[in-house]
Amino acid sequence: MTYFVLKFLHIIGATVLLGTGAGIAFFMLVAHRTGNAATVAAVARIVVIADFVFTTTAVIAQPVTGIALAWYVGYSLWERWLIWSIVLYLITGAFWLPVVWMQMEMRKIAKGAAANGEPLPARYHRLFWTWFYFGFPAFAAVLAILWLMITRPVG
């Protein structure tokens, strides 16, 4: 029973990480494409909340449930697929943490522009494109981790 509860929680966490990441990227991109500061501010506000509620919870749960699963099943944490999973997880975090800050900054900038009836400034656009490109390695790393979790390659 413990194994299946841990596995269930681990799979839910992976799903939340992947789904929330994709959803946040989609909604921010759609809001950005409007060019409307009020729209960007509103969507960025929700995106920041979603990142803190869903992504942060999953980011904490994944290593806890993953290590517990490995221990419960009897895997060594030194198995190559687990080491690569951990490395990729750290890479994901290295891109995700700045992204959270960028989202909060974009929210603040867009809110200010909307309040003053101004267009989104150059700083917002620089942050957006940096945020956008930071998403690719993070998302690819999460997909690679999922592949490693499913296949558990030996060797």
XYZ file of C-alpha atoms in Angstrom:
155
model
C 0.000 0.000 0.000
C 2.776 2.471 0.917
C 4.468 1.904 -2.444
C 1.317 2.719 -4.413
C 0.558 5.816 -2.335
C 4.110 7.093 -2.884
C 3.983 6.244 -6.581
C 0.573 7.927 -6.946
C 1.814 11.096 -5.225
C 4.996 11.072 -7.314
C 3.047 10.733 -10.572
C 0.584 13.447 -9.518
C 3.540 15.726 -8.699
C 5.127 15.070 -12.097
C 1.811 15.740 -13.807
C 1.338 18.987 -11.899
C 4.890 20.100 -12.739
C 4.479 19.385 -16.425
C 0.898 20.612 -16.704
C 1.329 23.788 -14.708
C 4.530 24.622 -16.583
C 2.851 24.177 -19.951
C -0.276 26.052 -18.837
C 1.651 28.986 -17.424
C 3.746 29.256 -20.583
C 0.646 29.152 -22.785
C -1.317 31.789 -20.877
C 1.636 34.158 -20.510
C 2.414 33.846 -24.226
C -1.215 34.525 -25.187
C -1.375 37.530 -22.833
C 1.934 38.863 -24.151
C 0.747 38.604 -27.744
C -2.163 40.965 -26.978
C 0.323 43.734 -26.176
C -2.207 44.979 -23.620
C -0.586 45.925 -20.305
C -3.786 45.330 -18.292
C -4.199 41.845 -19.780
C -0.566 40.976 -19.127
C -0.836 42.284 -15.548
C -3.971 40.228 -14.851
C -2.579 37.031 -16.358
C 0.834 37.485 -14.715
C -0.912 37.895 -11.343
C -2.642 34.531 -11.805
C 0.532 32.912 -13.172
C 2.525 33.943 -10.086
C -0.180 32.526 -7.813
C -0.298 29.267 -9.808
C 3.473 28.932 -9.647
C 3.491 29.350 -5.875
C 0.478 27.118 -5.201
C 0.999 24.309 -7.701
C 4.573 24.338 -8.967
C 6.193 24.997 -5.594
C 4.165 22.207 -3.980
C 5.179 19.772 -6.725
C 8.812 20.929 -6.616
C 8.916 20.060 -2.909
C 6.932 16.818 -3.225
C 8.924 15.335 -6.119
C 12.264 14.756 -4.380
C 10.529 13.669 -1.166
C 8.350 11.068 -2.889
C 11.105 10.121 -5.341
C 13.689 9.406 -2.648
C 11.073 7.599 -0.556
C 10.151 5.438 -3.563
C 13.783 4.633 -4.326
C 14.386 3.696 -0.699
C 11.172 1.655 -0.455
C 11.922 -0.317 -3.635
C 15.598 -0.731 -2.777
C 17.201 1.368 -5.507
C 20.551 2.923 -4.800
C 20.546 6.692 -5.262
C 23.788 6.137 -7.184
C 22.066 4.367 -10.079
C 22.846 6.228 -13.278
C 19.213 7.007 -14.180
C 18.603 8.418 -10.693
C 21.756 10.524 -10.791
C 20.739 11.922 -14.185
C 17.225 12.575 -12.874
C 18.635 14.528 -9.944
C 21.024 16.502 -12.188
C 18.173 17.341 -14.573
C 15.979 18.308 -11.616
C 18.662 20.729 -10.421
C 18.936 22.150 -13.949
C 15.169 22.630 -13.987
C 15.366 24.461 -10.671
C 18.227 26.632 -11.903
C 15.960 27.894 -14.683
C 12.696 27.902 -12.696
C 13.834 30.090 -9.783
C 14.805 33.055 -12.001
C 11.610 32.523 -14.008
C 9.490 33.012 -10.875
C 11.291 36.285 -10.182
C 10.840 37.350 -13.844
C 7.104 36.627 -13.637
C 6.797 38.798 -10.533
C 8.750 41.585 -12.237
C 6.659 41.357 -15.425
C 3.513 41.501 -13.285
C 4.771 44.629 -11.514
C 5.881 46.329 -14.746
C 2.623 45.507 -16.563
C 0.530 46.662 -13.604
C 2.396 49.987 -13.554
C 2.058 50.457 -17.310
C -1.671 49.662 -17.174
C -2.234 52.075 -14.264
C -0.498 54.873 -16.186
C -2.138 54.046 -19.522
C 1.276 53.354 -21.047
C 2.450 50.571 -23.360
C 4.593 47.784 -22.015
C 8.158 49.146 -21.755
C 11.337 47.681 -23.219
C 12.318 46.190 -19.835
C 9.131 44.106 -19.831
C 9.896 42.809 -23.335
C 13.484 41.891 -22.388
C 12.217 40.032 -19.326
C 9.507 38.283 -21.331
C 11.905 36.931 -23.938
C 14.413 35.859 -21.305
C 11.540 34.150 -19.433
C 10.362 32.546 -22.671
C 13.770 31.112 -23.559
C 14.447 29.928 -19.993
C 11.371 27.739 -20.328
C 12.816 25.512 -23.041
C 15.691 23.896 -21.119
C 13.558 23.605 -17.986
C 10.679 21.954 -19.851
C 13.037 19.669 -21.795
C 14.702 18.621 -18.533
C 11.314 17.743 -17.004
C 10.434 15.659 -20.071
C 13.804 13.891 -19.851
C 13.220 13.164 -16.160
C 9.830 11.666 -16.986
C 11.483 9.491 -19.633
C 14.079 8.313 -17.107
C 11.394 7.581 -14.512
C 9.394 5.517 -16.990
C 12.252 3.608 -18.631
C 14.792 3.434 -15.752
C 17.625 2.606 -18.164
C 20.435 0.500 -16.738
C 24.040 0.915 -17.722
